[in-house]
mmCIF file of N, CA and C in Angstrom:
data_model
loop_
_atom_site.group_PDB
_atom_site.id
_atom_site.type_symbol
_atom_site.label_atom_id
_atom_site.label_comp_id
_atom_site.label_asym_id
_atom_site.label_seq_id
_atom_site.Cartn_x
_atom_site.Cartn_y
_atom_site.Cartn_z
ATOM 1 N N MET A 10 -0.081 -12.174 -6.857
ATOM 2 C CA MET A 10 0.599 -11.658 -5.709
ATOM 3 C C MET A 10 0.397 -12.684 -4.673
ATOM 4 N N ARG A 11 1.553 -13.077 -3.831
ATOM 5 C CA ARG A 11 1.847 -14.007 -2.945
ATOM 6 C C ARG A 11 0.821 -13.814 -1.817
ATOM 7 N N SER A 12 0.584 -14.645 -0.979
ATOM 8 C CA SER A 12 -0.107 -14.560 0.157
ATOM 9 C C SER A 12 0.455 -13.725 1.200
ATOM 10 N N ASP A 13 1.662 -13.745 1.303
ATOM 11 C CA ASP A 13 2.474 -13.008 2.332
ATOM 12 C C ASP A 13 2.484 -11.397 2.002
ATOM 13 N N ASP A 14 2.652 -11.141 0.628
ATOM 14 C CA ASP A 14 2.589 -10.091 0.305
ATOM 15 C C ASP A 14 1.032 -9.314 0.557
ATOM 16 N N VAL A 15 0.203 -10.137 0.183
ATOM 17 C CA VAL A 15 -1.290 -9.498 0.600
ATOM 18 C C VAL A 15 -1.292 -9.226 2.026
ATOM 19 N N ARG A 16 -0.959 -10.229 2.883
ATOM 20 C CA ARG A 16 -0.966 -9.891 4.292
ATOM 21 C C ARG A 16 -0.241 -8.849 4.618
ATOM 22 N N SER A 17 0.973 -8.607 4.151
ATOM 23 C CA SER A 17 1.818 -7.540 4.466
ATOM 24 C C SER A 17 1.188 -6.208 4.075
ATOM 25 N N LEU A 18 0.469 -6.148 2.826
ATOM 26 C CA LEU A 18 -0.502 -5.015 2.310
ATOM 27 C C LEU A 18 -1.363 -4.639 3.347
ATOM 28 N N LEU A 19 -2.253 -5.765 3.775
ATOM 29 C CA LEU A 19 -2.982 -5.508 4.559
ATOM 30 C C LEU A 19 -2.625 -5.013 5.939
ATOM 31 N N GLN A 20 -1.761 -5.470 6.319
ATOM 32 C CA GLN A 20 -1.036 -4.933 7.785
ATOM 33 C C GLN A 20 -0.656 -3.516 7.668
ATOM 34 N N THR A 21 -0.262 -2.918 6.326
ATOM 35 C CA THR A 21 -0.078 -1.387 6.364
ATOM 36 C C THR A 21 -1.308 -0.736 6.053
ATOM 37 N N ALA A 22 -2.369 -1.262 5.085
ATOM 38 C CA ALA A 22 -3.504 -0.329 4.596
ATOM 39 C C ALA A 22 -4.303 -0.273 5.851
ATOM 40 N N VAL A 23 -4.627 -1.380 6.738
ATOM 41 C CA VAL A 23 -5.830 -1.172 7.864
ATOM 42 C C VAL A 23 -5.259 -0.215 8.634
ATOM 43 N N PRO A 24 -3.934 -0.255 9.449
ATOM 44 C CA PRO A 24 -3.677 1.007 10.341
ATOM 45 C C PRO A 24 -3.813 2.242 9.571
ATOM 46 N N THR A 25 -3.501 2.290 8.471
ATOM 47 C CA THR A 25 -3.554 3.678 7.732
ATOM 48 C C THR A 25 -4.999 4.188 7.546
ATOM 49 N N ALA A 26 -5.695 3.422 7.255
ATOM 50 C CA ALA A 26 -7.159 3.507 7.221
ATOM 51 C C ALA A 26 -7.761 4.102 8.495
ATOM 52 N N ALA A 27 -7.317 3.111 9.569
ATOM 53 C CA ALA A 27 -7.698 3.515 10.867
ATOM 54 C C ALA A 27 -7.239 4.863 11.463
ATOM 55 N N ALA A 28 -6.029 5.225 11.045
ATOM 56 C CA ALA A 28 -5.535 6.805 11.239
ATOM 57 C C ALA A 28 -6.148 7.750 10.547
ATOM 58 N N GLY A 29 -6.681 7.319 9.312
ATOM 59 C CA GLY A 29 -7.338 8.195 8.541
ATOM 60 C C GLY A 29 -8.898 8.443 8.996
ATOM 61 N N ALA A 30 -9.445 7.527 9.616
ATOM 62 C CA ALA A 30 -10.651 7.651 10.255
ATOM 63 C C ALA A 30 -10.784 8.474 11.518
ATOM 64 N N ILE A 31 -9.576 8.307 12.227
ATOM 65 C CA ILE A 31 -9.412 9.175 13.550
ATOM 66 C C ILE A 31 -9.245 10.646 12.949
ATOM 67 N N ALA A 32 -8.517 10.732 12.105
ATOM 68 C CA ALA A 32 -8.064 12.245 11.444
ATOM 69 C C ALA A 32 -9.489 12.877 10.990
ATOM 70 N N ALA A 33 -10.266 11.985 10.329
ATOM 71 C CA ALA A 33 -11.415 12.658 9.652
ATOM 72 C C ALA A 33 -12.416 12.868 10.802
ATOM 73 N N VAL A 34 -12.430 12.203 12.001
ATOM 74 C CA VAL A 34 -13.208 12.630 12.959
ATOM 75 C C VAL A 34 -12.709 13.897 13.758
ATOM 76 N N ILE A 35 -11.444 13.912 14.002
ATOM 77 C CA ILE A 35 -10.962 15.175 14.506
ATOM 78 C C ILE A 35 -10.982 16.428 13.768
ATOM 79 N N SER A 36 -10.795 16.298 12.548
ATOM 80 C CA SER A 36 -10.916 17.165 11.307
ATOM 81 C C SER A 36 -12.413 17.778 11.345
ATOM 82 N N GLY A 37 -13.210 16.666 11.348
ATOM 83 C CA GLY A 37 -14.561 17.167 11.373
ATOM 84 C C GLY A 37 -15.084 17.923 12.559
ATOM 85 N N LEU A 38 -14.578 17.752 13.897
ATOM 86 C CA LEU A 38 -14.924 18.336 15.104
ATOM 87 C C LEU A 38 -14.050 19.858 14.883
ATOM 88 N N VAL A 39 -12.745 19.766 14.606
ATOM 89 C CA VAL A 39 -12.388 21.083 14.413
ATOM 90 C C VAL A 39 -12.517 22.152 13.156
ATOM 91 N N ALA A 40 -12.617 21.353 12.002
ATOM 92 C CA ALA A 40 -12.731 22.389 10.771
ATOM 93 C C ALA A 40 -14.049 22.030 10.094
ATOM 94 N N GLY A 41 -14.912 21.324 10.679
ATOM 95 C CA GLY A 41 -16.356 20.975 10.052
ATOM 96 C C GLY A 41 -16.287 20.124 8.929
ATOM 97 N N GLY A 42 -17.296 19.954 8.167
ATOM 98 C CA GLY A 42 -17.466 18.940 7.070
ATOM 99 C C GLY A 42 -16.249 18.950 6.234
ATOM 100 N N LYS A 43 -15.807 20.212 5.631
ATOM 101 C CA LYS A 43 -14.488 20.389 4.743
ATOM 102 C C LYS A 43 -13.348 19.670 5.401
ATOM 103 N N GLY A 44 -13.310 19.758 6.615
ATOM 104 C CA GLY A 44 -11.993 19.131 7.342
ATOM 105 C C GLY A 44 -12.129 17.655 7.079
ATOM 106 N N ALA A 45 -13.229 17.145 7.581
ATOM 107 C CA ALA A 45 -13.349 15.833 7.407
ATOM 108 C C ALA A 45 -13.130 15.181 5.947
ATOM 109 N N VAL A 46 -13.750 15.854 4.947
ATOM 110 C CA VAL A 46 -13.677 15.551 3.766
ATOM 111 C C VAL A 46 -12.184 15.643 3.209
ATOM 112 N N GLY A 47 -11.362 16.624 3.576
ATOM 113 C CA GLY A 47 -9.906 16.717 3.466
ATOM 114 C C GLY A 47 -9.253 15.506 3.934
ATOM 115 N N SER A 48 -9.565 14.972 5.059
ATOM 116 C CA SER A 48 -8.948 13.877 5.824
ATOM 117 C C SER A 48 -9.167 12.643 4.970
ATOM 118 N N VAL A 49 -10.288 12.571 4.751
ATOM 119 C CA VAL A 49 -10.746 11.292 3.868
ATOM 120 C C VAL A 49 -10.028 11.265 2.554
ATOM 121 N N VAL A 50 -9.686 12.240 1.726
ATOM 122 C CA VAL A 50 -9.250 12.498 0.556
ATOM 123 C C VAL A 50 -7.756 12.102 0.800
ATOM 124 N N ALA A 51 -7.296 12.661 1.795
ATOM 125 C CA ALA A 51 -5.846 12.401 1.926
ATOM 126 C C ALA A 51 -5.280 10.953 2.297
ATOM 127 N N THR A 52 -6.333 10.370 3.094
ATOM 128 C CA THR A 52 -6.109 9.100 3.314
ATOM 129 C C THR A 52 -6.198 8.138 2.238
ATOM 130 N N VAL A 53 -7.291 8.319 1.616
ATOM 131 C CA VAL A 53 -7.280 7.642 0.154
ATOM 132 C C VAL A 53 -6.140 7.746 -0.800
ATOM 133 N N VAL A 54 -5.639 8.972 -0.809
ATOM 134 C CA VAL A 54 -4.532 9.256 -1.565
ATOM 135 C C VAL A 54 -3.216 8.598 -1.161
ATOM 136 N N VAL A 55 -3.080 8.601 0.202
ATOM 137 C CA VAL A 55 -1.769 7.823 0.663
ATOM 138 C C VAL A 55 -2.026 6.347 0.450
ATOM 139 N N ILE A 56 -3.258 5.790 0.725
ATOM 140 C CA ILE A 56 -3.339 4.342 0.421
ATOM 141 C C ILE A 56 -3.043 4.029 -1.100
ATOM 142 N N LEU A 57 -3.631 4.807 -1.902
ATOM 143 C CA LEU A 57 -3.502 4.500 -3.312
ATOM 144 C C LEU A 57 -2.147 4.869 -3.743
ATOM 145 N N PHE A 58 -1.361 5.739 -3.226
ATOM 146 C CA PHE A 58 -0.065 6.025 -3.812
ATOM 147 C C PHE A 58 0.893 5.044 -3.325
ATOM 148 N N MET A 59 0.629 4.618 -1.891
ATOM 149 C CA MET A 59 1.772 3.738 -1.221
ATOM 150 C C MET A 59 1.382 2.208 -1.697
ATOM 151 N N GLY A 60 0.116 1.894 -1.930
ATOM 152 C CA GLY A 60 -0.401 0.785 -2.189
ATOM 153 C C GLY A 60 0.243 0.317 -3.504
ATOM 154 N N LEU A 61 0.042 1.200 -4.551
ATOM 155 C CA LEU A 61 0.665 0.815 -5.732
ATOM 156 C C LEU A 61 2.011 0.979 -5.688
ATOM 157 N N GLY A 62 2.713 1.573 -5.033
ATOM 158 C CA GLY A 62 4.352 1.602 -4.698
ATOM 159 C C GLY A 62 4.760 0.112 -4.310
ATOM 160 N N PHE A 63 4.042 -0.430 -3.479
ATOM 161 C CA PHE A 63 4.056 -1.637 -2.842
ATOM 162 C C PHE A 63 4.100 -2.711 -4.009
ATOM 163 N N VAL A 64 2.976 -2.705 -4.689
ATOM 164 C CA VAL A 64 2.796 -3.614 -5.793
ATOM 165 C C VAL A 64 3.901 -3.796 -6.678
ATOM 166 N N VAL A 65 4.036 -2.391 -6.982
ATOM 167 C CA VAL A 65 5.367 -2.276 -8.106
ATOM 168 C C VAL A 65 6.453 -2.764 -7.572
ATOM 169 N N LEU A 66 6.790 -2.576 -6.322
ATOM 170 C CA LEU A 66 8.099 -3.064 -5.587
ATOM 171 C C LEU A 66 7.986 -4.618 -5.540
ATOM 172 N N GLN A 67 6.879 -5.237 -5.233
ATOM 173 C CA GLN A 67 6.935 -6.713 -5.139
ATOM 174 C C GLN A 67 7.247 -7.192 -6.630
ATOM 175 N N ARG A 68 6.675 -6.542 -7.701
ATOM 176 C CA ARG A 68 6.684 -7.097 -9.041
ATOM 177 C C ARG A 68 8.168 -7.077 -9.342
ATOM 178 N N THR A 69 8.854 -5.987 -9.033
ATOM 179 C CA THR A 69 10.202 -5.630 -9.424
ATOM 180 C C THR A 69 11.156 -6.816 -8.662
ATOM 181 N N ALA A 70 10.854 -7.115 -7.446
ATOM 182 C CA ALA A 70 11.633 -8.101 -6.673
ATOM 183 C C ALA A 70 11.535 -9.197 -7.140
ATOM 184 N N LYS A 71 10.194 -9.617 -7.841
ATOM 185 C CA LYS A 71 10.172 -10.988 -8.333
ATOM 186 C C LYS A 71 10.812 -11.161 -9.786
ATOM 187 N N SER A 72 10.753 -10.158 -10.476
ATOM 188 C CA SER A 72 11.489 -10.123 -11.902
ATOM 189 C C SER A 72 12.787 -9.682 -11.966
ATOM 190 N N LEU A 73 13.240 -8.714 -11.148
ATOM 191 C CA LEU A 73 14.376 -8.033 -11.183
ATOM 192 C C LEU A 73 15.127 -7.946 -9.854
ATOM 193 N N PRO A 74 15.368 -8.973 -9.272
ATOM 194 C CA PRO A 74 15.908 -8.894 -7.838
ATOM 195 C C PRO A 74 17.037 -8.199 -7.396
ATOM 196 N N HIS A 75 17.851 -8.019 -8.470
ATOM 197 C CA HIS A 75 19.133 -7.322 -8.364
ATOM 198 C C HIS A 75 19.093 -5.787 -8.390
ATOM 199 N N LEU A 76 17.755 -5.362 -8.665
ATOM 200 C CA LEU A 76 17.343 -3.930 -8.794
ATOM 201 C C LEU A 76 16.440 -3.438 -7.608
ATOM 202 N N PHE A 77 16.303 -4.496 -6.722
ATOM 203 C CA PHE A 77 15.163 -4.235 -5.605
ATOM 204 C C PHE A 77 15.613 -3.113 -4.723
ATOM 205 N N GLN A 78 16.816 -3.207 -4.159
ATOM 206 C CA GLN A 78 17.052 -2.207 -3.219
ATOM 207 C C GLN A 78 17.091 -0.665 -3.779
ATOM 208 N N ALA A 79 17.585 -0.566 -5.011
ATOM 209 C CA ALA A 79 17.799 0.839 -5.739
ATOM 210 C C ALA A 79 16.355 1.163 -6.177
ATOM 211 N N MET A 80 15.569 0.281 -6.611
ATOM 212 C CA MET A 80 14.095 0.416 -6.885
ATOM 213 C C MET A 80 13.313 0.938 -5.913
ATOM 214 N N GLY A 81 13.661 0.394 -4.463
ATOM 215 C CA GLY A 81 12.862 0.569 -3.325
ATOM 216 C C GLY A 81 13.235 2.063 -3.042
ATOM 217 N N LEU A 82 14.530 2.386 -2.913
ATOM 218 C CA LEU A 82 14.780 3.991 -2.597
ATOM 219 C C LEU A 82 14.363 5.001 -3.485
ATOM 220 N N MET A 83 14.302 4.703 -5.109
ATOM 221 C CA MET A 83 13.742 5.358 -5.819
ATOM 222 C C MET A 83 12.187 5.583 -5.736
ATOM 223 N N LEU A 84 11.673 4.475 -5.473
ATOM 224 C CA LEU A 84 10.046 4.497 -5.426
ATOM 225 C C LEU A 84 9.710 5.258 -4.139
ATOM 226 N N TYR A 85 10.335 5.054 -3.112
ATOM 227 C CA TYR A 85 9.915 5.999 -1.791
ATOM 228 C C TYR A 85 10.041 7.490 -2.113
ATOM 229 N N ALA A 86 11.321 8.011 -2.654
ATOM 230 C CA ALA A 86 11.580 8.986 -3.072
ATOM 231 C C ALA A 86 10.543 9.828 -3.950
ATOM 232 N N ALA A 87 10.177 8.996 -5.001
ATOM 233 C CA ALA A 87 9.226 9.443 -6.073
ATOM 234 C C ALA A 87 7.567 9.632 -5.360
ATOM 235 N N GLN A 88 7.381 8.592 -4.384
ATOM 236 C CA GLN A 88 6.097 8.749 -3.657
ATOM 237 C C GLN A 88 6.148 9.998 -2.925
ATOM 238 N N ILE A 89 7.092 10.328 -2.102
ATOM 239 C CA ILE A 89 7.086 11.459 -1.260
ATOM 240 C C ILE A 89 6.797 12.761 -2.164
ATOM 241 N N LEU A 90 7.741 12.694 -3.133
ATOM 242 C CA LEU A 90 7.691 13.919 -4.264
ATOM 243 C C LEU A 90 6.364 13.998 -4.858
ATOM 244 N N LEU A 91 5.643 12.950 -5.040
ATOM 245 C CA LEU A 91 4.243 13.011 -5.812
ATOM 246 C C LEU A 91 3.298 13.488 -4.583
ATOM 247 N N LEU A 92 3.340 13.122 -3.510
ATOM 248 C CA LEU A 92 2.818 13.576 -2.380
ATOM 249 C C LEU A 92 2.715 15.086 -2.191
ATOM 250 N N PHE A 93 4.053 15.591 -2.383
ATOM 251 C CA PHE A 93 3.996 17.087 -2.191
ATOM 252 C C PHE A 93 3.639 17.683 -3.252
ATOM 253 N N VAL A 94 3.644 17.167 -4.452
ATOM 254 C CA VAL A 94 2.957 17.701 -5.528
ATOM 255 C C VAL A 94 1.636 17.731 -5.593
ATOM 256 N N PHE A 95 0.933 16.702 -5.108
ATOM 257 C CA PHE A 95 -0.384 16.571 -4.955
ATOM 258 C C PHE A 95 -0.743 17.818 -3.821
ATOM 259 N N LEU A 96 0.032 17.751 -2.855
ATOM 260 C CA LEU A 96 -0.361 18.940 -1.874
ATOM 261 C C LEU A 96 -0.433 20.211 -2.392
ATOM 262 N N ALA A 97 0.654 20.464 -3.192
ATOM 263 C CA ALA A 97 0.907 21.918 -3.892
ATOM 264 C C ALA A 97 -0.198 22.178 -4.783
ATOM 265 N N VAL A 98 -0.613 20.999 -5.585
ATOM 266 C CA VAL A 98 -1.889 21.331 -6.536
ATOM 267 C C VAL A 98 -3.075 21.687 -5.566
ATOM 268 N N PHE A 99 -3.377 20.970 -4.663
ATOM 269 C CA PHE A 99 -4.635 21.196 -4.057
ATOM 270 C C PHE A 99 -4.580 22.137 -2.816
ATOM 271 N N LYS A 100 -3.414 22.997 -2.825
ATOM 272 C CA LYS A 100 -2.922 24.245 -1.653
ATOM 273 C C LYS A 100 -4.316 25.021 -1.571
ATOM 274 N N ASN A 101 -4.753 25.522 -2.541
ATOM 275 C CA ASN A 101 -5.838 26.495 -2.589
ATOM 276 C C ASN A 101 -7.136 26.302 -2.924
ATOM 277 N N THR A 102 -7.562 24.888 -2.701
ATOM 278 C CA THR A 102 -8.769 24.274 -3.108
ATOM 279 C C THR A 102 -9.888 24.917 -2.198
ATOM 280 N N THR A 103 -11.002 24.787 -2.685
ATOM 281 C CA THR A 103 -12.044 25.082 -1.816
ATOM 282 C C THR A 103 -13.053 23.719 -1.701
ATOM 283 N N LEU A 104 -12.767 22.654 -2.116
ATOM 284 C CA LEU A 104 -13.401 21.449 -2.195
ATOM 285 C C LEU A 104 -13.221 20.984 -0.575
ATOM 286 N N PHE A 105 -12.066 20.987 0.000
ATOM 287 C CA PHE A 105 -11.984 20.564 1.390
ATOM 288 C C PHE A 105 -11.064 21.537 2.063
ATOM 289 N N HIS A 106 -10.792 21.364 3.326
ATOM 290 C CA HIS A 106 -10.030 22.033 4.164
ATOM 291 C C HIS A 106 -8.468 21.851 3.896
ATOM 292 N N PRO A 107 -7.770 22.622 3.433
ATOM 293 C CA PRO A 107 -6.183 22.166 2.881
ATOM 294 C C PRO A 107 -5.452 21.892 4.031
ATOM 295 N N ARG A 108 -5.593 22.560 5.298
ATOM 296 C CA ARG A 108 -4.728 22.119 6.602
ATOM 297 C C ARG A 108 -4.892 20.894 7.176
ATOM 298 N N ALA A 109 -6.406 20.476 6.930
ATOM 299 C CA ALA A 109 -6.700 19.223 7.414
ATOM 300 C C ALA A 109 -6.304 18.203 6.348
ATOM 301 N N PHE A 110 -6.311 18.516 5.093
ATOM 302 C CA PHE A 110 -5.791 17.507 4.037
ATOM 303 C C PHE A 110 -4.355 17.281 4.330
ATOM 304 N N ALA A 111 -3.265 18.458 4.589
ATOM 305 C CA ALA A 111 -2.028 18.215 4.428
ATOM 306 C C ALA A 111 -1.708 17.546 5.888
ATOM 307 N N ILE A 112 -2.194 17.876 6.930
ATOM 308 C CA ILE A 112 -2.019 17.109 8.316
ATOM 309 C C ILE A 112 -2.043 15.783 8.288
ATOM 310 N N THR A 113 -3.335 15.362 7.699
ATOM 311 C CA THR A 113 -3.694 13.946 7.389
ATOM 312 C C THR A 113 -2.861 13.205 6.511
ATOM 313 N N LEU A 114 -2.341 13.970 5.462
ATOM 314 C CA LEU A 114 -1.604 13.499 4.532
ATOM 315 C C LEU A 114 -0.292 12.851 4.931
ATOM 316 N N VAL A 115 0.326 13.824 5.846
ATOM 317 C CA VAL A 115 1.732 13.690 6.604
ATOM 318 C C VAL A 115 1.482 12.490 7.362
ATOM 319 N N ALA A 116 0.439 12.626 8.334
ATOM 320 C CA ALA A 116 0.237 11.541 9.485
ATOM 321 C C ALA A 116 -0.030 10.263 8.788
ATOM 322 N N ALA A 117 -0.727 10.148 7.730
ATOM 323 C CA ALA A 117 -1.026 8.755 7.102
ATOM 324 C C ALA A 117 -0.057 8.133 6.462
ATOM 325 N N THR A 118 0.916 9.037 5.729
ATOM 326 C CA THR A 118 2.166 8.536 5.188
ATOM 327 C C THR A 118 3.049 7.941 6.223
ATOM 328 N N LEU A 119 3.308 8.862 7.334
ATOM 329 C CA LEU A 119 4.010 8.226 8.708
ATOM 330 C C LEU A 119 3.429 6.866 9.067
ATOM 331 N N VAL A 120 2.160 6.853 9.225
ATOM 332 C CA VAL A 120 1.737 5.627 9.749
ATOM 333 C C VAL A 120 1.857 4.315 8.874
ATOM 334 N N TRP A 121 1.724 4.540 7.344
ATOM 335 C CA TRP A 121 1.928 3.733 6.687
ATOM 336 C C TRP A 121 3.374 3.180 6.655
ATOM 337 N N ILE A 122 4.399 4.157 6.681
ATOM 338 C CA ILE A 122 5.908 3.659 6.574
ATOM 339 C C ILE A 122 6.040 2.889 8.188
ATOM 340 N N GLY A 123 5.553 3.250 9.183
ATOM 341 C CA GLY A 123 5.631 2.632 10.435
ATOM 342 C C GLY A 123 5.038 1.104 10.316
ATOM 343 N N ALA A 124 3.803 1.164 9.800
ATOM 344 C CA ALA A 124 3.129 -0.174 9.683
ATOM 345 C C ALA A 124 3.824 -1.186 8.696
ATOM 346 N N GLN A 125 4.643 -0.611 7.693
ATOM 347 C CA GLN A 125 5.183 -1.392 6.573
ATOM 348 C C GLN A 125 6.330 -1.764 7.373
ATOM 349 N N THR A 126 7.080 -1.069 7.977
ATOM 350 C CA THR A 126 8.116 -1.514 8.777
ATOM 351 C C THR A 126 7.839 -2.635 9.933
ATOM 352 N N ARG A 127 6.789 -2.470 10.610
ATOM 353 C CA ARG A 127 6.448 -3.328 11.503
ATOM 354 C C ARG A 127 5.962 -4.790 10.809
ATOM 355 N N ALA A 128 5.363 -4.729 9.742
ATOM 356 C CA ALA A 128 5.008 -5.940 8.942
ATOM 357 C C ALA A 128 6.279 -6.447 8.401
ATOM 358 N N HIS A 129 7.179 -5.814 7.977
ATOM 359 C CA HIS A 129 8.456 -6.338 7.496
ATOM 360 C C HIS A 129 9.246 -7.174 8.628
ATOM 361 N N MET A 130 9.186 -6.326 9.900
ATOM 362 C CA MET A 130 9.993 -6.992 10.907
ATOM 363 C C MET A 130 9.323 -8.262 11.477
ATOM 364 N N LYS A 131 7.777 -8.450 11.515
ATOM 365 C CA LYS A 131 7.270 -9.644 11.689
ATOM 366 C C LYS A 131 7.323 -10.542 10.784
ATOM 367 N N ALA A 132 7.474 -10.270 9.740
ATOM 368 C CA ALA A 132 7.425 -11.338 8.738
ATOM 369 C C ALA A 132 8.391 -12.558 8.827
ATOM 370 N N LYS A 133 8.170 -13.643 8.312
ATOM 371 C CA LYS A 133 9.119 -14.729 8.617
ATOM 372 C C LYS A 133 9.854 -15.034 7.223
ATOM 373 N N ILE A 134 10.929 -14.065 6.690
ATOM 374 C CA ILE A 134 11.267 -14.173 5.596
ATOM 375 C C ILE A 134 12.702 -14.786 5.547
ATOM 376 N N LEU A 135 12.853 -15.833 4.706
ATOM 377 C CA LEU A 135 13.737 -16.761 4.637
ATOM 378 C C LEU A 135 14.964 -16.053 4.050
ATOM 379 N N TYR A 136 16.129 -15.796 4.416
ATOM 380 C CA TYR A 136 17.385 -15.174 4.105
ATOM 381 C C TYR A 136 18.385 -16.133 3.587
ATOM 382 N N VAL A 137 18.263 -17.505 3.911
ATOM 383 C CA VAL A 137 19.212 -18.501 3.504
ATOM 384 C C VAL A 137 18.226 -19.428 2.861
ATOM 385 N N GLU A 138 18.595 -19.728 1.529
ATOM 386 C CA GLU A 138 17.926 -20.782 0.715
ATOM 387 C C GLU A 138 18.263 -22.339 1.356
ATOM 388 N N PRO A 139 16.956 -22.972 1.715
ATOM 389 C CA PRO A 139 17.273 -24.270 2.139
ATOM 390 C C PRO A 139 17.893 -25.084 1.006
ATOM 391 N N ASP A 140 18.622 -26.394 1.460
ATOM 392 C CA ASP A 140 19.029 -27.252 0.522
ATOM 393 C C ASP A 140 17.954 -27.852 -0.063
ATOM 394 N N SER A 141 18.077 -28.167 -1.481
ATOM 395 C CA SER A 141 17.280 -28.774 -2.229
ATOM 396 C C SER A 141 17.354 -30.218 -2.066
ATOM 397 N N THR A 142 18.463 -30.653 -1.641
ATOM 398 C CA THR A 142 18.582 -32.158 -1.721
ATOM 399 C C THR A 142 18.216 -32.567 -0.003
ATOM 400 N N LYS A 143 17.183 -33.398 -0.256
ATOM 401 C CA LYS A 143 16.405 -34.034 1.215
ATOM 402 C C LYS A 143 17.015 -35.306 1.378
ATOM 403 N N GLY A 144 17.299 -35.565 2.633
ATOM 404 C CA GLY A 144 17.645 -37.020 2.814
ATOM 405 C C GLY A 144 19.413 -37.205 2.930
ATOM 406 N N GLU A 145 20.097 -36.373 2.404
ATOM 407 C CA GLU A 145 21.436 -36.653 2.360
ATOM 408 C C GLU A 145 22.086 -35.976 3.676
ATOM 409 N N LYS A 146 23.069 -36.605 3.918
ATOM 410 C CA LYS A 146 23.597 -36.182 5.367
ATOM 411 C C LYS A 146 24.750 -35.077 4.960
ATOM 412 N N PRO A 147 24.707 -34.008 5.655
ATOM 413 C CA PRO A 147 26.051 -33.034 5.259
ATOM 414 C C PRO A 147 27.398 -33.547 5.442
ATOM 415 N N GLU A 148 28.309 -33.290 4.701
ATOM 416 C CA GLU A 148 29.424 -33.783 4.550
ATOM 417 C C GLU A 148 30.187 -32.890 5.553
ATOM 418 N N ASN A 149 31.060 -33.724 6.344
ATOM 419 C CA ASN A 149 32.021 -32.724 7.501
ATOM 420 C C ASN A 149 33.259 -32.828 6.718
ATOM 421 N N PRO A 150 33.719 -31.755 6.465
ATOM 422 C CA PRO A 150 35.210 -31.755 5.645
ATOM 423 C C PRO A 150 36.347 -32.226 6.736
ATOM 424 N N GLY A 151 36.180 -31.962 7.949
ATOM 425 C CA GLY A 151 37.361 -32.253 9.026
ATOM 426 C C GLY A 151 37.254 -33.768 9.253
ATOM 427 N N SER A 152 36.274 -34.612 8.754
ATOM 428 C CA SER A 152 36.292 -35.972 9.195
ATOM 429 C C SER A 152 36.768 -36.881 7.989
ATOM 430 N N LYS A 153 37.457 -37.909 8.474
ATOM 431 C CA LYS A 153 38.100 -38.889 7.570
ATOM 432 C C LYS A 153 37.226 -40.217 7.593
ATOM 433 N N SER A 154 37.060 -40.704 6.506
ATOM 434 C CA SER A 154 36.143 -41.941 6.285
ATOM 435 C C SER A 154 37.025 -43.190 6.297
#
């Protein structure tokens, strides 16, 4: 993984973890220990799902750049679907507070998407390939020699 990819991943994971910590504190105050556990589990699930998706998308971009956009759209749809499935599976659990889990899951997902958007906007990504020939003057088609 390239260093700018790692930087982008950190710029998304750290705000998500911070939002999860805040949600755990609030859930702990409102719903007790089970609420805090639900928030922590939701934050870990979001970071794992979204982080794995980020890694898969970067590898796809490297090996199959023509499929990057379609893969990105499919990946986000699959991630949201998996999060809803995970939410449905743990709907009636007694391990943690389901409402704190669900609210934190949605909030952490939104924080991840916002942080990823911000990281991408701040990244200095070349969209034009620089010339590989150095030292040559560009030809001016309008001038005569």
